[in-house]
Amino acid sequence: MRPQLTSPDAHCIASPSSCAFSASDRRLNALARHLVDASVVMDTQNPNDTVSASPTSGFHVDSVFAHVVRAPEDPILGVTVAYNKDPSPVKLNLGVGAYRTEEGKPLVLKVVRQAEQQLVNDRARVKEYLPIVGLAEFNKLSAKLILGADSPAIQENRVTTVQCLSGTGSLRVGGEFLGRHYHQRTIYIPQPTWGNHPKIFTLAGLSVKTYRYYDPATRGLNFQGLLEDLGSAPSGAIVLFHACAHNPTGVDPTVQQWEQIRQLMRSKALLPFFDSAYQGFASGSLDVDAQSVRMFVADGGECLVAQSYAKNMGLYGERVGALSIVCKTADIASRVESQLKLVIRPMYSNPPIHGASIVATILKDRDMYNEWTIELKAMADRIISMRHQLFDALRARGTPGDWSHIIKQIGMFTFTGLNSEQVAFMTKEYHIYMTSDGRISMAGLSSKTVPHLTDAIHAAVTRVA
């Protein structure tokens, strides 16, 4: 039986003093009539009919994603996850590559704060979309920083630079471009290398192979193995190099070795792809850390360079980077840029504006640039100091083994030579967190924590095979 509804008019007759119905009252009445009408229609249908929930509705018992398995933690970022769960007051995180002060705190450079304040105070600034290739001023200054302001390639307009999402994004965009437009789909990466490298290039559609790089016996460069592997690579293959401060080993070729590598690369028409994540952060000099890249550009050949400002400006979370492709002619560079746009547009459309604006503000102002180089060298010098302090402490303790590789290696990381069992022991017994390959971030170390790490390494070496 259809229930009777009280109309506004009936209500007014029953109680004239309260007949001032609002618009919301009328809407509620209309909704009630609609629901009643719907229930009457359903009453006339087959009572055995049921309404089934959609497979994607919240009422369905079995999820369409029930088959999804839990993925393992990222081997590097997972270290921090484990560290954060550890309640120990003496715990030490030497896993993730981010700079820390002597007090163990993250650092925002003074010049970065100054640049940000300048940007905030500029009331003419807006938040409009950037072009697909990013902030033009940032791109121009980034190319000059890595290639040199007097680079013939820049002067001849043979370089195309696009703003990307830090180093990872720059590598991915470069990999995607090569996968679509380069005749050779094989890229050789050093063994070992940063854990994200093989994933980035595989997903970009390239076939990933390795070349020998690190020699565990000497804890230095396996230069002969490197030359042999690149010498046997097919003509035209892509070769990934760390521009400086190789991650994870901290082992770099000498200038003379770089020259031999360059000659071999050019003789076999191999295409160099540089990952420059630590310019200025390794030696403290922006020019010294760019030497390897500039050698390959100076010979007139082509190459790719991925840049990151995470470490050298401390802009980790801003995700600021650039991809530069050095070409033979200005016309080719222009055509390459047009295709890079087609890679970027469906990937992330265009890059964010804030971080790139910080970088451009610093690089274009002479005083701010000079202040940056001073702060950058201070970070590099502190890391070098940590290397010497750790080496001296291990030697004073009489820890078995030759630990001179700690002061011979360069950059943020030291490849200690500790095995996975020793690493696990140090984590369990001393609450020291690092990647299982024995890589430690020197930037996470301080004068206060060197003795604790020394004790842990000594115990691991003497008690665990």
XYZ file of C-alpha atoms in Angstrom:
465
model
C 0.000 0.000 0.000
C 1.342 3.406 -0.943
C 1.830 5.606 2.156
C 0.280 9.039 2.335
C 2.587 12.028 2.322
C 1.835 15.221 4.122
C 1.929 18.176 1.753
C 3.073 21.650 2.738
C -0.512 22.917 2.292
C -1.941 20.256 4.594
C 0.659 21.091 7.168
C -0.277 24.764 7.004
C -3.986 23.917 7.540
C -3.124 21.773 10.557
C -0.767 24.319 12.053
C -0.979 27.749 10.456
C 1.641 29.136 12.818
C 4.355 26.810 11.456
C 3.619 26.732 7.738
C 6.741 28.580 6.645
C 8.253 25.680 4.685
C 11.807 26.233 3.505
C 13.214 25.281 0.116
C 15.107 22.410 1.745
C 11.833 21.054 3.169
C 10.319 20.982 -0.304
C 13.371 19.169 -1.687
C 13.185 16.535 1.052
C 9.487 16.017 0.305
C 10.238 15.582 -3.375
C 12.950 13.048 -2.574
C 10.588 11.125 -0.325
C 7.923 10.918 -3.086
C 10.623 9.698 -5.529
C 11.697 6.924 -3.158
C 8.123 5.867 -2.549
C 7.478 5.714 -6.298
C 10.606 3.595 -6.764
C 9.533 1.174 -4.027
C 6.121 0.740 -5.642
C 7.765 -0.129 -8.972
C 10.019 -2.713 -7.298
C 7.006 -4.252 -5.501
C 5.411 -5.033 -8.879
C 8.547 -6.805 -10.175
C 9.499 -10.442 -9.676
C 10.356 -10.813 -5.972
C 13.031 -13.358 -6.884
C 14.968 -10.729 -8.838
C 18.089 -9.528 -6.983
C 20.468 -6.657 -7.579
C 24.096 -7.871 -7.738
C 27.009 -5.675 -6.723
C 29.541 -4.541 -9.283
C 32.885 -6.394 -9.129
C 34.529 -3.063 -8.261
C 31.969 -1.964 -5.672
C 32.714 -1.887 -1.979
C 29.996 -4.507 -1.334
C 31.726 -7.290 -3.273
C 33.369 -9.858 -1.028
C 36.260 -10.827 -3.367
C 38.538 -8.012 -4.600
C 39.577 -7.948 -8.236
C 43.058 -7.248 -6.840
C 43.082 -10.258 -4.512
C 45.756 -11.925 -6.660
C 48.247 -9.068 -6.148
C 51.236 -10.165 -4.069
C 53.084 -7.884 -1.694
C 56.203 -6.461 -3.351
C 59.518 -6.500 -1.481
C 60.824 -3.264 -0.027
C 63.178 -1.268 -2.224
C 66.672 -2.501 -1.251
C 67.862 1.056 -0.567
C 64.744 2.809 0.711
C 63.838 -0.327 2.653
C 66.887 0.288 4.834
C 65.291 3.470 6.124
C 61.993 1.659 6.737
C 63.802 -0.868 8.944
C 65.804 1.886 10.629
C 62.650 3.848 11.513
C 61.149 0.785 13.205
C 64.212 0.248 15.410
C 63.731 1.801 18.885
C 67.444 1.631 19.766
C 68.943 4.973 20.853
C 72.281 4.133 19.198
C 70.865 3.211 15.791
C 72.660 4.620 12.757
C 71.354 4.912 9.199
C 74.119 4.723 6.579
C 71.870 3.453 3.819
C 70.185 6.270 1.927
C 72.266 8.747 -0.041
C 71.271 12.034 1.561
C 73.627 14.508 3.193
C 73.533 14.986 6.952
C 75.210 17.571 9.146
C 77.675 16.732 11.899
C 74.611 16.630 14.160
C 72.962 14.074 11.902
C 70.330 16.497 10.601
C 69.190 17.169 7.008
C 70.684 20.350 5.559
C 68.960 23.087 3.592
C 71.652 25.279 2.063
C 71.605 28.933 3.088
C 71.739 29.986 -0.546
C 68.712 27.803 -1.298
C 66.705 29.511 1.456
C 67.833 32.872 0.099
C 66.734 31.966 -3.418
C 63.371 30.685 -2.176
C 62.747 33.877 -0.232
C 63.559 35.891 -3.310
C 61.051 33.886 -5.326
C 58.361 34.229 -2.643
C 58.855 38.000 -2.489
C 58.391 38.347 -6.262
C 54.668 39.135 -6.472
C 54.817 38.952 -10.269
C 55.494 35.207 -10.164
C 52.616 32.951 -11.131
C 51.968 29.214 -11.007
C 51.225 28.645 -14.683
C 52.251 25.440 -16.446
C 55.796 25.307 -17.763
C 56.392 24.263 -21.379
C 56.849 20.539 -21.975
C 60.647 20.937 -21.949
C 60.560 22.930 -18.713
C 61.991 26.268 -17.606
C 64.086 27.630 -20.472
C 66.479 29.562 -18.230
C 67.068 26.485 -16.079
C 67.815 24.352 -19.137
C 70.314 26.839 -20.535
C 72.145 27.240 -17.222
C 72.171 23.481 -16.562
C 73.839 22.765 -19.902
C 76.497 25.379 -19.160
C 77.112 23.951 -15.697
C 77.880 20.431 -16.915
C 79.398 21.166 -20.339
C 81.173 24.430 -19.498
C 80.141 27.966 -20.431
C 82.662 27.983 -23.300
C 81.556 24.638 -24.725
C 81.585 24.688 -28.564
C 78.549 22.404 -28.548
C 76.536 25.070 -26.712
C 77.876 27.904 -28.827
C 76.930 26.016 -31.988
C 73.442 25.186 -30.645
C 74.139 21.457 -30.918
C 72.756 20.728 -27.454
C 69.127 20.191 -26.539
C 68.320 20.261 -22.831
C 65.002 19.398 -21.216
C 64.039 19.728 -17.562
C 63.186 16.371 -16.007
C 62.251 14.852 -12.657
C 65.712 14.732 -11.084
C 68.252 12.129 -12.180
C 65.830 9.219 -12.345
C 63.440 11.092 -14.616
C 66.272 12.324 -16.826
C 67.565 8.776 -17.289
C 64.083 7.464 -18.029
C 63.303 10.138 -20.617
C 66.681 9.522 -22.258
C 66.107 5.777 -22.228
C 62.630 6.130 -23.745
C 63.992 8.388 -26.482
C 66.771 5.938 -27.343
C 64.313 3.032 -27.326
C 62.253 4.792 -29.997
C 64.873 6.521 -32.133
C 68.262 4.827 -31.768
C 69.240 1.883 -33.937
C 70.941 -0.074 -31.132
C 68.666 -1.191 -28.273
C 71.425 -2.522 -25.975
C 72.813 -0.524 -23.082
C 75.845 -1.595 -21.056
C 75.879 -0.566 -17.404
C 78.758 -0.991 -14.919
C 78.835 -3.939 -12.556
C 77.916 -2.966 -9.888
C 75.813 0.158 -10.344
C 72.962 2.045 -8.725
C 70.088 -0.413 -8.220
C 67.619 1.699 -10.158
C 69.651 1.764 -13.384
C 68.690 -1.697 -14.741
C 65.020 -1.137 -13.876
C 64.896 2.285 -15.550
C 66.395 1.118 -18.830
C 64.570 -2.183 -18.965
C 61.219 -0.421 -18.577
C 62.331 2.062 -21.232
C 62.526 -0.842 -23.688
C 66.292 -1.346 -23.780
C 68.214 -4.590 -23.350
C 70.498 -4.220 -20.335
C 73.931 -5.831 -20.191
C 76.854 -5.210 -17.858
C 80.547 -4.453 -18.163
C 83.171 -5.163 -15.521
C 83.946 -2.161 -13.341
C 84.797 -2.961 -9.725
C 87.542 -5.313 -8.598
C 86.697 -6.818 -5.159
C 90.283 -7.973 -4.728
C 91.768 -4.477 -4.909
C 88.542 -2.635 -4.015
C 89.389 -0.428 -6.962
C 88.696 -0.180 -10.690
C 88.908 -3.274 -12.887
C 90.189 -1.175 -15.747
C 91.391 -4.040 -17.915
C 88.070 -5.843 -17.563
C 86.234 -2.629 -18.451
C 88.250 -2.169 -21.646
C 87.804 -5.801 -22.653
C 84.023 -5.769 -22.142
C 83.488 -2.496 -23.981
C 85.877 -3.639 -26.676
C 83.680 -6.685 -27.317
C 80.408 -4.736 -27.239
C 78.593 -4.481 -30.576
C 79.223 -1.338 -32.581
C 76.808 1.427 -31.701
C 75.829 0.046 -28.288
C 74.914 2.531 -25.558
C 77.231 2.683 -22.538
C 76.231 4.170 -19.208
C 78.915 5.964 -17.203
C 78.808 7.610 -13.803
C 80.275 11.064 -14.490
C 81.950 11.074 -11.074
C 81.608 9.520 -7.597
C 80.520 6.108 -8.860
C 77.577 4.713 -6.887
C 77.947 2.378 -4.999
C 81.725 1.895 -5.138
C 83.130 5.437 -4.945
C 85.725 4.306 -7.512
C 86.347 6.575 -10.516
C 88.723 6.253 -13.478
C 91.661 8.650 -13.588
C 91.768 11.364 -16.260
C 94.226 9.223 -18.223
C 91.924 6.209 -17.970
C 88.965 8.309 -19.083
C 90.938 9.292 -22.174
C 91.567 5.637 -23.028
C 87.892 4.902 -22.513
C 86.954 7.809 -24.778
C 89.219 6.607 -27.574
C 87.802 3.090 -27.366
C 84.229 4.383 -27.323
C 84.718 6.545 -30.386
C 86.627 3.865 -32.298
C 83.681 1.478 -31.900
C 81.004 4.167 -32.380
C 79.615 3.408 -28.896
C 77.182 6.003 -27.540
C 78.022 7.389 -24.073
C 75.204 8.159 -21.627
C 76.465 9.936 -18.495
C 74.665 9.932 -15.179
C 75.850 13.048 -13.347
C 74.337 12.928 -9.867
C 77.247 14.368 -7.869
C 78.808 17.271 -9.773
C 80.765 19.329 -7.238
C 79.779 16.968 -4.451
C 82.624 14.520 -5.059
C 85.790 16.619 -5.185
C 84.286 19.937 -4.124
C 84.957 21.352 -7.604
C 82.213 21.646 -10.223
C 84.742 21.675 -13.055
C 86.807 18.709 -11.850
C 83.701 16.578 -11.433
C 82.579 17.406 -14.991
C 85.883 16.491 -16.660
C 84.770 13.103 -17.950
C 81.694 14.534 -19.679
C 83.567 17.472 -21.181
C 86.230 15.179 -22.659
C 83.571 13.372 -24.686
C 81.886 16.607 -25.778
C 85.176 18.235 -26.796
C 85.849 15.655 -29.497
C 82.722 16.697 -31.392
C 80.948 13.404 -30.835
C 77.458 12.817 -29.548
C 76.410 11.832 -26.042
C 73.635 12.062 -23.449
C 73.939 13.533 -19.953
C 71.469 13.190 -17.092
C 71.857 15.747 -14.291
C 70.463 15.877 -10.780
C 70.426 18.738 -8.279
C 69.395 16.503 -5.375
C 72.850 16.198 -3.836
C 74.781 19.279 -4.899
C 71.993 21.711 -3.973
C 70.273 19.514 -1.417
C 67.028 19.662 -3.434
C 66.165 16.000 -2.871
C 62.413 16.402 -2.557
C 62.079 19.049 -5.276
C 62.966 16.485 -7.980
C 65.037 18.812 -10.151
C 67.073 17.452 -13.035
C 67.908 17.860 -16.696
C 68.656 15.714 -19.722
C 71.059 17.125 -22.305
C 71.684 15.463 -25.649
C 74.722 16.658 -27.573
C 74.210 16.281 -31.321
C 76.255 16.767 -34.497
C 74.338 19.774 -35.786
C 71.869 22.393 -34.577
C 69.206 21.043 -36.925
C 69.509 17.543 -35.495
C 69.370 18.933 -31.950
C 66.140 20.740 -32.812
C 64.584 17.580 -34.229
C 65.705 15.555 -31.210
C 64.024 18.075 -28.907
C 60.786 17.767 -30.853
C 60.804 14.018 -30.205
C 61.727 14.439 -26.541
C 58.517 16.435 -26.189
C 56.581 13.441 -27.473
C 58.224 11.282 -24.806
C 57.539 13.717 -21.972
C 53.991 14.839 -22.805
C 52.211 11.508 -22.094
C 54.609 10.672 -19.249
C 54.172 13.677 -16.939
C 53.070 16.445 -19.326
C 55.519 19.056 -18.023
C 57.853 19.427 -15.031
C 57.292 21.367 -11.781
C 58.344 24.995 -11.564
C 59.550 25.615 -8.023
C 62.768 23.597 -7.803
C 63.935 24.630 -11.252
C 63.330 28.271 -10.338
C 65.532 27.863 -7.254
C 68.355 26.420 -9.360
C 68.053 29.094 -12.039
C 67.999 31.877 -9.427
C 71.263 30.611 -7.930
C 73.078 29.830 -11.167
C 72.342 33.196 -12.828
C 73.424 35.376 -9.891
C 77.194 35.637 -9.438
C 77.093 36.231 -5.679
C 74.619 33.427 -5.042
C 76.553 31.102 -7.323
C 79.765 31.810 -5.404
C 77.974 31.246 -2.085
C 76.689 27.910 -3.435
C 80.176 26.741 -4.412
C 81.404 27.539 -0.884
C 78.575 25.568 0.745
C 79.013 22.751 -1.761
C 82.725 22.450 -1.009
C 81.958 22.434 2.723
C 79.700 19.402 2.224
C 82.297 17.616 0.100
C 85.051 18.416 2.605
C 83.029 17.053 5.526
C 82.534 13.763 3.684
C 86.265 13.566 2.900
C 86.965 14.256 6.588
C 84.673 11.373 7.581
C 86.635 9.064 5.299
C 89.900 9.955 7.010
C 88.411 9.703 10.497
C 86.998 6.231 9.810
C 90.221 5.020 8.213
C 92.312 6.340 11.114
C 89.979 4.758 13.673
C 90.077 1.331 12.015
C 93.859 1.464 11.750
C 94.199 2.550 15.391
C 91.900 -0.288 16.439
C 94.017 -2.778 14.530
C 91.070 -4.038 12.496
C 92.300 -6.814 10.165
C 92.578 -5.867 6.498
C 93.711 -2.972 4.338
C 91.211 -0.140 4.710
C 92.999 2.383 2.496
C 90.207 2.080 -0.074
C 88.079 4.209 2.250
C 90.261 7.252 1.592
C 90.967 6.360 -2.035
C 87.297 6.203 -2.992
C 85.396 9.422 -3.602
C 81.930 10.885 -3.171
C 79.035 10.076 -0.911
C 79.541 6.316 -0.676
C 82.189 3.881 0.449
C 82.131 0.281 -0.733
C 83.470 -1.246 2.462
C 84.038 -4.791 1.228
C 81.847 -6.177 4.014
C 79.725 -9.149 2.947
C 75.985 -9.576 3.504
C 76.484 -11.752 6.609
C 78.698 -9.114 8.192
C 76.173 -6.407 7.312
C 73.372 -8.425 8.911
C 75.509 -8.919 12.014
C 76.154 -5.169 12.310
C 72.468 -4.433 11.978
C 71.427 -7.006 14.575
C 74.148 -6.392 17.137
C 75.000 -2.711 16.613
C 71.822 -1.292 15.029
C 73.759 0.029 12.030
C 71.770 0.065 8.804
C 73.263 -0.140 5.314
C 72.598 -1.927 2.032
C 73.455 -5.634 2.009
C 76.345 -5.117 -0.439
C 78.310 -3.263 2.247
C 77.834 0.226 0.839
C 77.763 2.963 3.452
C 76.848 6.615 3.052
C 79.723 8.669 4.405
C 77.369 11.641 4.534
C 75.379 9.898 7.256
C 78.446 9.573 9.470
C 79.685 12.074 12.070
C 82.623 12.431 14.434
C 80.352 11.200 17.242
C 79.301 8.039 15.399
C 82.675 7.026 13.910
C 83.677 5.098 17.093
C 80.397 3.137 17.070
C 80.839 2.212 13.393
C 84.476 1.294 14.009
C 83.480 -1.067 16.812
C 80.843 -2.667 14.590
C 83.178 -3.167 11.626
C 85.907 -4.582 13.866
C 83.480 -7.038 15.447
C 82.025 -8.054 12.085
C 85.426 -8.671 10.512
C 86.804 -10.617 13.478
C 83.678 -12.610 14.355
C 81.840 -13.194 11.074
C 83.473 -14.896 8.073
